[in-house]
Short mmCIF file of C-alpha atoms in Angstrom, two decimals:
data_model
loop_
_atom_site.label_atom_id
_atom_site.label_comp_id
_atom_site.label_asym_id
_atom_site.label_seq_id
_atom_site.Cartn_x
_atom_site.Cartn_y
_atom_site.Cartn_z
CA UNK M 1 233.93 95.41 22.41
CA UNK M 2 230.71 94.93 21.02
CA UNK M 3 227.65 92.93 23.00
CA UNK M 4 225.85 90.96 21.54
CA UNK M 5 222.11 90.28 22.61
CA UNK M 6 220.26 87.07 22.46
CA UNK M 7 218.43 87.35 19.12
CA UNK M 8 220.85 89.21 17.12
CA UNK M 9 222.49 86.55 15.55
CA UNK M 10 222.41 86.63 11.85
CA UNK M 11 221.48 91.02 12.01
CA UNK M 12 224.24 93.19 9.87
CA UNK M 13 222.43 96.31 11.35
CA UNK M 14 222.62 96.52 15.66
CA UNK M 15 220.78 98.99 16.41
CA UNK M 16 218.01 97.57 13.85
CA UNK M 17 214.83 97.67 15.40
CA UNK M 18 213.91 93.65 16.97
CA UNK M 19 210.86 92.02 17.87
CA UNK M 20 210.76 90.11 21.04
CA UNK M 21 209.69 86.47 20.69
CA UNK M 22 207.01 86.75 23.42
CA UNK M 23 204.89 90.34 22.31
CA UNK M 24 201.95 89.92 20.93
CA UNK M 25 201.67 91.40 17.08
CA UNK M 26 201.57 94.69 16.71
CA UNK M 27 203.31 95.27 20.26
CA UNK M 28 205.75 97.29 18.80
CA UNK M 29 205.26 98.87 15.46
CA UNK M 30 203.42 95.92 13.85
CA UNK M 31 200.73 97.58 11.15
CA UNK M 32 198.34 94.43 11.96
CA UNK M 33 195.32 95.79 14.15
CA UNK M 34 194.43 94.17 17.70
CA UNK M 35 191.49 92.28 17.59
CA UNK M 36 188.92 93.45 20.08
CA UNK M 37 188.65 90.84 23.22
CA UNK M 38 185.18 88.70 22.92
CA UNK M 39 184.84 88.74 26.46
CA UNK M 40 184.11 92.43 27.42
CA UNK M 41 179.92 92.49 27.25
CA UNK M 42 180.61 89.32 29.95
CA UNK M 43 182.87 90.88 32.10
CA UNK M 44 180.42 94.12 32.72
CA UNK M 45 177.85 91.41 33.64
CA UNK M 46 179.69 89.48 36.77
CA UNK M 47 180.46 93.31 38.02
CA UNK M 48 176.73 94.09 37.99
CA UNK M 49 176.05 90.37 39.66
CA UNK M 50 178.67 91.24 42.33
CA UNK M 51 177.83 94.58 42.94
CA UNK M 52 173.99 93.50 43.35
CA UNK M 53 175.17 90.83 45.79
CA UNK M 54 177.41 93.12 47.63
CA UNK M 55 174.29 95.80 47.80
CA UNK M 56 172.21 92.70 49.15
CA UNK M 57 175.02 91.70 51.76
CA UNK M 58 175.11 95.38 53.20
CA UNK M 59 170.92 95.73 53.61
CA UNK M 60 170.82 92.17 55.44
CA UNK M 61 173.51 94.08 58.18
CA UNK M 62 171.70 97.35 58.21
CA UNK M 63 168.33 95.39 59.05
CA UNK M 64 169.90 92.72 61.58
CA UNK M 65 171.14 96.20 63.21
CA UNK M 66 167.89 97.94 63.15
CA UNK M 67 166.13 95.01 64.22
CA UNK M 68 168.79 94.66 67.19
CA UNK M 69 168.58 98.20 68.01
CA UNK M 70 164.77 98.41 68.07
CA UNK M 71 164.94 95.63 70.42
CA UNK M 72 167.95 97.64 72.61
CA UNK M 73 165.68 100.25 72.70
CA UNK M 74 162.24 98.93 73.44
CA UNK M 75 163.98 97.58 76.51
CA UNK M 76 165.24 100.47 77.63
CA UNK M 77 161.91 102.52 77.17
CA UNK M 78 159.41 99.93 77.54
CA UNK M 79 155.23 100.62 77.41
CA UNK M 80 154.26 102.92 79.60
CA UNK M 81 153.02 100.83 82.77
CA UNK M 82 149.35 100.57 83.30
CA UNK M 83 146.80 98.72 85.75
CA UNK M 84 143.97 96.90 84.09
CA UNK M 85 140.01 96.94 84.54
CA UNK M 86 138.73 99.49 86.84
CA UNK M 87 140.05 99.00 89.97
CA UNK M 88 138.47 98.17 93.83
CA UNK M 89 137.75 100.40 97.16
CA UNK M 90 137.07 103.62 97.29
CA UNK M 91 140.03 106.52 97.08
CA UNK M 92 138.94 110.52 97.28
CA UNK M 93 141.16 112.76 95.26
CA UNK M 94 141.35 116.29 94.72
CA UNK M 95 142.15 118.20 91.69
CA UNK M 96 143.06 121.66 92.62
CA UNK M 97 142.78 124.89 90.18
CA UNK M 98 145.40 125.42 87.58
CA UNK M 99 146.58 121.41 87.98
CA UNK M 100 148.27 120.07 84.79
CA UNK M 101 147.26 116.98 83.74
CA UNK M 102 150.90 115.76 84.46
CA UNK M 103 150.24 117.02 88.24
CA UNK M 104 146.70 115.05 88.67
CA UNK M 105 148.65 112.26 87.58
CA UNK M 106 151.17 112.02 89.71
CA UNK M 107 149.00 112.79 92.36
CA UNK M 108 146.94 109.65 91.51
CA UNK M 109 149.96 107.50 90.76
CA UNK M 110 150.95 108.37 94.31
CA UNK M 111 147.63 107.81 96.04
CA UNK M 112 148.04 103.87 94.13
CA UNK M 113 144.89 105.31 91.43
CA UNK M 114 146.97 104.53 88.26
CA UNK M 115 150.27 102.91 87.39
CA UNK M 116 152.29 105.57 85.95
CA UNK M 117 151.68 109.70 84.77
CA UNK M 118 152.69 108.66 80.98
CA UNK M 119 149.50 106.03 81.26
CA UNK M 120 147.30 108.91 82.58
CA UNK M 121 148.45 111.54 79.81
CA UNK M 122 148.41 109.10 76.68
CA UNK M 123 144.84 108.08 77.90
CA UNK M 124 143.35 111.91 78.44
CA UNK M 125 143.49 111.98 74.57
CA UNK M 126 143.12 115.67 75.12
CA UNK M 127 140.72 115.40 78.00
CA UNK M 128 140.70 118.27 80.62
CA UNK M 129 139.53 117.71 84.12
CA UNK M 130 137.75 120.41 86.56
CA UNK M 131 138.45 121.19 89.99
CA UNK M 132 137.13 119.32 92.41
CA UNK M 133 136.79 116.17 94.85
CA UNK M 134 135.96 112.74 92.89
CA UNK M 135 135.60 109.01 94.52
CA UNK M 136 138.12 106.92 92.79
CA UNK M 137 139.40 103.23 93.03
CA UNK M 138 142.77 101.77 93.85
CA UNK M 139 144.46 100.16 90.60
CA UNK M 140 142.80 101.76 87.69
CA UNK M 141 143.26 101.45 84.35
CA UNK M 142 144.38 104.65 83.37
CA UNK M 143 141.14 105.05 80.68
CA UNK M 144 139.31 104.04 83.43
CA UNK M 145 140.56 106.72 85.87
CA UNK M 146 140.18 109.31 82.91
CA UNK M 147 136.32 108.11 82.53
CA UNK M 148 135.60 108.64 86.15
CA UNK M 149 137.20 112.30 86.05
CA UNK M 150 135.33 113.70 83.15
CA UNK M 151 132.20 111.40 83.63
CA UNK M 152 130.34 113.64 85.80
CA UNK M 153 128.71 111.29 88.05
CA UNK M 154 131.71 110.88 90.15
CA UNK M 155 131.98 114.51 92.39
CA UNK M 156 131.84 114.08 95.32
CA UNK M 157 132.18 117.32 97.03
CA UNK M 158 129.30 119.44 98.42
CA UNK M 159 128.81 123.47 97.14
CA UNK M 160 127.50 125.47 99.87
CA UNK M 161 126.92 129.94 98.89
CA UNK M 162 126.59 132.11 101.82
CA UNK M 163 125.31 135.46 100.39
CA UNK M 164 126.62 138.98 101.48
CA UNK M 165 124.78 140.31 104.70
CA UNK M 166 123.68 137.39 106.38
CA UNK M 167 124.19 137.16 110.39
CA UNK M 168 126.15 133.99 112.00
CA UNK M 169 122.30 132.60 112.62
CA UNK M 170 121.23 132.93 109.29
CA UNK M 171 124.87 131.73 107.67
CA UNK M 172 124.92 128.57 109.64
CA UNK M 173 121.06 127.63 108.70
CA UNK M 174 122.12 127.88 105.03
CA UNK M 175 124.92 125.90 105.41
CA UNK M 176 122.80 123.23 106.94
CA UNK M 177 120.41 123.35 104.45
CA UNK M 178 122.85 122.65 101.83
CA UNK M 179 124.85 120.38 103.12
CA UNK M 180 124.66 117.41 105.18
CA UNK M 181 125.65 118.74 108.52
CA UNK M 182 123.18 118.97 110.98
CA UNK M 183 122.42 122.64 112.76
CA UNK M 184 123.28 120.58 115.88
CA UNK M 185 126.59 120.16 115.00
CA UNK M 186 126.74 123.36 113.26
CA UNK M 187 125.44 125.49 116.61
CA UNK M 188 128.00 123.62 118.65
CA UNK M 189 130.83 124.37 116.76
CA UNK M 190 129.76 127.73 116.81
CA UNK M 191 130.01 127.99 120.26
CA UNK M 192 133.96 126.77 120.57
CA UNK M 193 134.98 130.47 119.14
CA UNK M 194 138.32 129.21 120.35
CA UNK M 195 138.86 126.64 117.86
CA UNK M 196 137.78 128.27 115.10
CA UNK M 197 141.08 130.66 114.30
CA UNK M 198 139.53 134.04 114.63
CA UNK M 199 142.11 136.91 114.73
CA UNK M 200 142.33 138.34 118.16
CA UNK M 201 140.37 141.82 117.52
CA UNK M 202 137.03 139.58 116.97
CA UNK M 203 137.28 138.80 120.76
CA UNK M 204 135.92 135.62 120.30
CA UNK M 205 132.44 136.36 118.56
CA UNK M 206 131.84 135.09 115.36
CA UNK M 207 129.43 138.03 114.03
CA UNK M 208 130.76 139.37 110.68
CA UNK M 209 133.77 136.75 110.78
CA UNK M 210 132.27 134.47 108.53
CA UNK M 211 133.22 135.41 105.35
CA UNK M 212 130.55 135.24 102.24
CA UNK M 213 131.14 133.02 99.67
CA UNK M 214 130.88 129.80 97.58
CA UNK M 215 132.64 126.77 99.33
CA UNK M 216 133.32 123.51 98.09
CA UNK M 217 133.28 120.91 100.95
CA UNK M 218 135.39 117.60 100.77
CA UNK M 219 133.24 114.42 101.92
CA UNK M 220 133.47 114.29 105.62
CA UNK M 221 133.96 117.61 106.06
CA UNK M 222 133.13 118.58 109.71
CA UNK M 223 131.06 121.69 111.09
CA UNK M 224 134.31 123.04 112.61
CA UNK M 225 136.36 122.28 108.81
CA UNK M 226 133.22 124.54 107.32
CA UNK M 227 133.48 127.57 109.44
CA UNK M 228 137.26 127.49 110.20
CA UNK M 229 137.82 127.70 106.59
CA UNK M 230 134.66 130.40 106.39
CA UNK M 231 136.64 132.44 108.70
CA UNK M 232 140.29 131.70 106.86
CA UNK M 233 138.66 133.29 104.01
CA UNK M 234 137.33 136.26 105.80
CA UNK M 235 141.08 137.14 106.68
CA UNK M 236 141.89 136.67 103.14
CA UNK M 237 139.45 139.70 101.75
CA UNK M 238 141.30 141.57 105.00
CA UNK M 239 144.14 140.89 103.56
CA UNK M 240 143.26 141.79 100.39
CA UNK M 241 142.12 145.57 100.71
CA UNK M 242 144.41 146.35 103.24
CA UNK M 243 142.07 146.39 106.25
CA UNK M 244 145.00 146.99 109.31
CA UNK M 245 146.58 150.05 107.14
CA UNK M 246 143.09 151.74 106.40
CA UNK M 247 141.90 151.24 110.14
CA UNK M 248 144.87 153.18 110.83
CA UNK M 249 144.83 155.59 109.05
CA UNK M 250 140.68 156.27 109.62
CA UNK M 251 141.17 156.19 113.40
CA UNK M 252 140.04 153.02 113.90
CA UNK M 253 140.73 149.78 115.19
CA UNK M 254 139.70 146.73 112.85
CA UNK M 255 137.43 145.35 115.05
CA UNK M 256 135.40 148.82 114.11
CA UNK M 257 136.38 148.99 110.23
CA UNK M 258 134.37 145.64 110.06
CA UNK M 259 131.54 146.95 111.99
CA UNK M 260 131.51 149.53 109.46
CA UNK M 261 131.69 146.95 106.39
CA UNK M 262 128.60 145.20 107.87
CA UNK M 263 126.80 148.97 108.30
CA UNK M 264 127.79 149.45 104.33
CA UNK M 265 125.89 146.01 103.56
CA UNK M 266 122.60 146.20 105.43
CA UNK M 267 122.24 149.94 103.77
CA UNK M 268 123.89 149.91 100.45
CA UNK M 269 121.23 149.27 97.38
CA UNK M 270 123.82 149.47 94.33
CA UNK M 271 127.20 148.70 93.60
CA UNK M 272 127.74 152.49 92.82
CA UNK M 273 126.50 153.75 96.52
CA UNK M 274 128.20 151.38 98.87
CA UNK M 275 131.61 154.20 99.19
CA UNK M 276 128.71 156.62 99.56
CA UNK M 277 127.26 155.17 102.42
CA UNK M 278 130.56 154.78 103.91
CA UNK M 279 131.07 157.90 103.42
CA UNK M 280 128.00 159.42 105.33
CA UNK M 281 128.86 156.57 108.19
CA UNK M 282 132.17 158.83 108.55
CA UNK M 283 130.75 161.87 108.35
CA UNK M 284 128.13 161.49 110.97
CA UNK M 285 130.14 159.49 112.97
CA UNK M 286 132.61 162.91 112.90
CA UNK M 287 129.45 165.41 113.36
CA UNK M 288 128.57 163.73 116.38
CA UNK M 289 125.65 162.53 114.94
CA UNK M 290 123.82 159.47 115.74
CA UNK M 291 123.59 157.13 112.52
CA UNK M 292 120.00 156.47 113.07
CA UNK M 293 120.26 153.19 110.84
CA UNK M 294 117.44 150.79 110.70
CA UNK M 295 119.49 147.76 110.23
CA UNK M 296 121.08 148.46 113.72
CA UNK M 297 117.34 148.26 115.24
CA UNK M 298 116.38 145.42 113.11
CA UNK M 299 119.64 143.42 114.66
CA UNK M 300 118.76 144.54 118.14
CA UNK M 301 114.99 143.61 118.05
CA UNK M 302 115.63 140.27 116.31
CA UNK M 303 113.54 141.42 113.14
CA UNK M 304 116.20 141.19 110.53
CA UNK M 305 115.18 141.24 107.14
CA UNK M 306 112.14 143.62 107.41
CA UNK M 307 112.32 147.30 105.92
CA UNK M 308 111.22 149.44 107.90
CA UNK M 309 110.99 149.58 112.27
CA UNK M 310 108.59 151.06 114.44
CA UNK M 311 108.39 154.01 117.15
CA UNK M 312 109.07 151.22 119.65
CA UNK M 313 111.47 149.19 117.99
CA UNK M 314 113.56 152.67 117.66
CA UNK M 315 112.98 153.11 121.16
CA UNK M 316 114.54 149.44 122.24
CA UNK M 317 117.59 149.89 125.14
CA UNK M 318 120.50 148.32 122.81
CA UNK M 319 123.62 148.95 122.22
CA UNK M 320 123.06 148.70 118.81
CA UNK M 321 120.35 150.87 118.53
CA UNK M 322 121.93 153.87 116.97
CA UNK M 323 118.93 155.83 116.95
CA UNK M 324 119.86 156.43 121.00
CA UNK M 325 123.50 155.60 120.70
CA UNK M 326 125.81 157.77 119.25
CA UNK M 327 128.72 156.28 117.00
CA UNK M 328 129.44 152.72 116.21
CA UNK M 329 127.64 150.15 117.31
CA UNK M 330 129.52 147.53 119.37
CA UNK M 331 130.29 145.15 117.30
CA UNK M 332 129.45 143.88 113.15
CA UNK M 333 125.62 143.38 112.58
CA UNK M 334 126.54 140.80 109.71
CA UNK M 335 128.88 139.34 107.52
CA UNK M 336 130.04 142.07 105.17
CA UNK M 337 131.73 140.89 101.56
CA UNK M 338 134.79 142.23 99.97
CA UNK M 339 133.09 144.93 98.43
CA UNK M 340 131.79 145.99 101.10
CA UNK M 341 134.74 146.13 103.14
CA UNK M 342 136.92 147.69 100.25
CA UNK M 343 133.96 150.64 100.68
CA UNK M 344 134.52 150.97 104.48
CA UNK M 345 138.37 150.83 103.85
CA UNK M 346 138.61 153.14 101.10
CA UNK M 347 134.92 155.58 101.09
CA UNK M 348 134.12 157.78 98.74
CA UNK M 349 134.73 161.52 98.94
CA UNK M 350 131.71 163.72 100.00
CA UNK M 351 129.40 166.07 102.19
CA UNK M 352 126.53 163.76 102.54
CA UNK M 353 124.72 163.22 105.92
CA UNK M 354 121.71 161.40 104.74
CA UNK M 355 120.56 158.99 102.22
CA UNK M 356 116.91 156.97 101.66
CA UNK M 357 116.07 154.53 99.04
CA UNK M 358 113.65 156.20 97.02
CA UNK M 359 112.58 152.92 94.80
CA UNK M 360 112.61 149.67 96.77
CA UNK M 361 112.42 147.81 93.13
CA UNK M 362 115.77 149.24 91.31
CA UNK M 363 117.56 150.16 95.20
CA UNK M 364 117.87 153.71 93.52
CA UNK M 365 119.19 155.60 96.62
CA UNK M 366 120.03 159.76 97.20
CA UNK M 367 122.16 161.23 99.20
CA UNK M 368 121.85 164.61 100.77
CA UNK M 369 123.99 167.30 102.26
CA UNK M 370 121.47 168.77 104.48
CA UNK M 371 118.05 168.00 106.12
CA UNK M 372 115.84 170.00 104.44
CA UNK M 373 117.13 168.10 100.77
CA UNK M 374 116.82 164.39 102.37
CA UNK M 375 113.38 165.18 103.82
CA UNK M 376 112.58 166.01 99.81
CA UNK M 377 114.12 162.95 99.09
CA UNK M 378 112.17 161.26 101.90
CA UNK M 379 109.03 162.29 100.51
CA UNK M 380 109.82 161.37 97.15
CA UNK M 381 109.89 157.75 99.08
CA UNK M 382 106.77 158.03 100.36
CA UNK M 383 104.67 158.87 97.48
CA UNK M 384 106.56 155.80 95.90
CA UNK M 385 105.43 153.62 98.87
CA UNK M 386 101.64 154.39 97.91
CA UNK M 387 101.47 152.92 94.61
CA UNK M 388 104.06 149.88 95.50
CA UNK M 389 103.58 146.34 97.49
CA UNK M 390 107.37 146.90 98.24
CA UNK M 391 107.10 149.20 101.24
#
């Protein structure tokens, strides 16, 4: 049976080739050309429009969300918090060696100076501050607390130097004299030994305890503050070169290493002599010799600071004469420094017996084996002595 389709009516030929009613021309075989659509230039134009909108849509989001997140975020890391103007009372602060700006900070952000550390450090703008003591307010400004650091005119501490050699009389007179403690109060705290921390082989004398050196002084600082830390720096130096392990192994207890020390600084000229003069302390001390050292006398006889003593000040009934006494003297005849003690801890290796300062200008010093070379050394002083004011 044949079928028929719809359309084939009136078609000899079935399987002849038909065109469907609803194809365009040229859908299927037909030699007519397509004419090109006249909207296509159009078309490409309201994809451009809506892609430009789109684009527009999407920055409008993006900058809401910035905008929201800058908010978010300047809430949770707000400003740094800060005082302003520069601040009321009075506050004393410190600002140790080696502090970090970060550390000063939060040392004045605890003591109520400034706000907050990140105030302090964006406000230094590179600023470094020295150690020291400075008056300060409560409430600064941070810039304002930065200008009183670096300013200058704010320090508030006092510098006192005690030199190398001095006796307790002489140390506490310069310590009055530049500072504001009275000698009064200075003397009297002198006498409470017991207060003052000494270590137990000083038995409770201050002589050659009192270590030399600069000090800073807070404001208030008290006489007993001064020499309490004077002698917490003395045990520092003992510390330092060794003093216990050298007295033992010299034969000595340290009571007698220091009284050495202060021997090494009345009589040592030079940097390069003071383990000489150690040295001849030792070996006269082991000879059985008396030292014969002027700066004993001098500290006996009260006339410390002169050169040279007289028949009778040699003859003087003192312990501490060591022209009569043989070996140490009792006690330390000053404060010796570090390098002193370093010398009497550590001396350097030699004969000598004697040694005189042959030019009172340069402290040239020799040092002699034997009597007859010192007494050419000794001479060599003496024609020195008559063309110089120094003798």
């Amino acid at each position: 049976m044949s079928h028929v389709h719809p359309g084939d009516e009136g078609s000899g030929d079935p399987t002849a080739t038909q065109t469907w009613a609803d194809e365009p021309p040229g859908a299927l075989g037909d030699p007519s050309p397509r004419r090109k659509p006249l909207y296509g230039f159009g078309h490409r134009a309201k994809g451009c429009l809506a892609v430009l909108v789109a684009l527009g849509v999407v920055l409008a989001a993006v900058s809401f969300v910035l905008v929201r997140a800058s908010g978010l975020l300047s809430r949770l890391d707000p400003p740094a918090a800060d005082f302003s103007g520069s601040g009321s009372g009075r506050v004393v602060v410190q600002v140790e060696k080696g502090d970090t700006l970060a550390e000063v900070g939060r040392r004045l952000k605890e003591m109520g100076v400034v706000a907050s550390v990140d105030a302090f450090i964006a406000a230094s703008d590179g600023e470094t501050v020295d150690p020291g003591y400075y008056q300060l307010r409560n409430e600064m400004s941070a810039t304002s607390a930065i200008g009183f650091l670096v300013d200058g005119e704010h320090r508030v501490e006092t510098t006192v130097t005690v030199p190398e050699g001095l006796t307790v009389d002489e140390t506490l007179k310069a310590v009055a004299k530049q500072s504001k403690l009275s000698r009064r109060a200075l003397d009297r705290a002198a006498e409470r030994t017991g207060t003052l921390g000494l270590p137990r082989y000083a038995r409770g004398e201050l002589e050659g305890f009192l270590f030399p050196a600069t000090y800073v002084l807070p404001p208030d600082t008290s006489a007993r503050q001064v020499l309490r830390m004077m002698v917490r720096r003395f045990e520092q130096a003992a510390k330092k070169v060794g003093l216990e392990q050298a007295a033992a192994d010299l034969g000595l207890n340290r009571r007698e290493l220091v009284t050495v020390a202060s021997l090494v600084q009345a009589e040592a000229q030079r940097d390069k002599d003071f383990g000489k003069v150690a040295r001849v302390i030792y070996n006269r001390n082991d000879a059985g010799m008396p030292l014969q050292f002027d700066s004993t006398v001098h500290y006996a006889t009260d006339t410390v600071g002169q050169v040279y003593t007289t028949e009778e000040q040699r003859s003087v009934d003192s312990p501490y004469n060591t022209y009569l006494v043989v070996g140490l003297p009792p006690g330390p005849i000053n404060s010796p420094g570090e390098q002193a003690l370093a010398a009497a801890t550590d001396p350097t290796q030699g004969d000598w017996l004697y040694f005189v300062t042959v030019d009172l200008s340069t402290g040239e010093t020799k040092f002699a084996d034997d009597l007859t070379e010192h007494n050419s050394n000794v001479a060599e002083l003496a024609e020195y002595c008559r063309s110089s004011d120094a003798c």
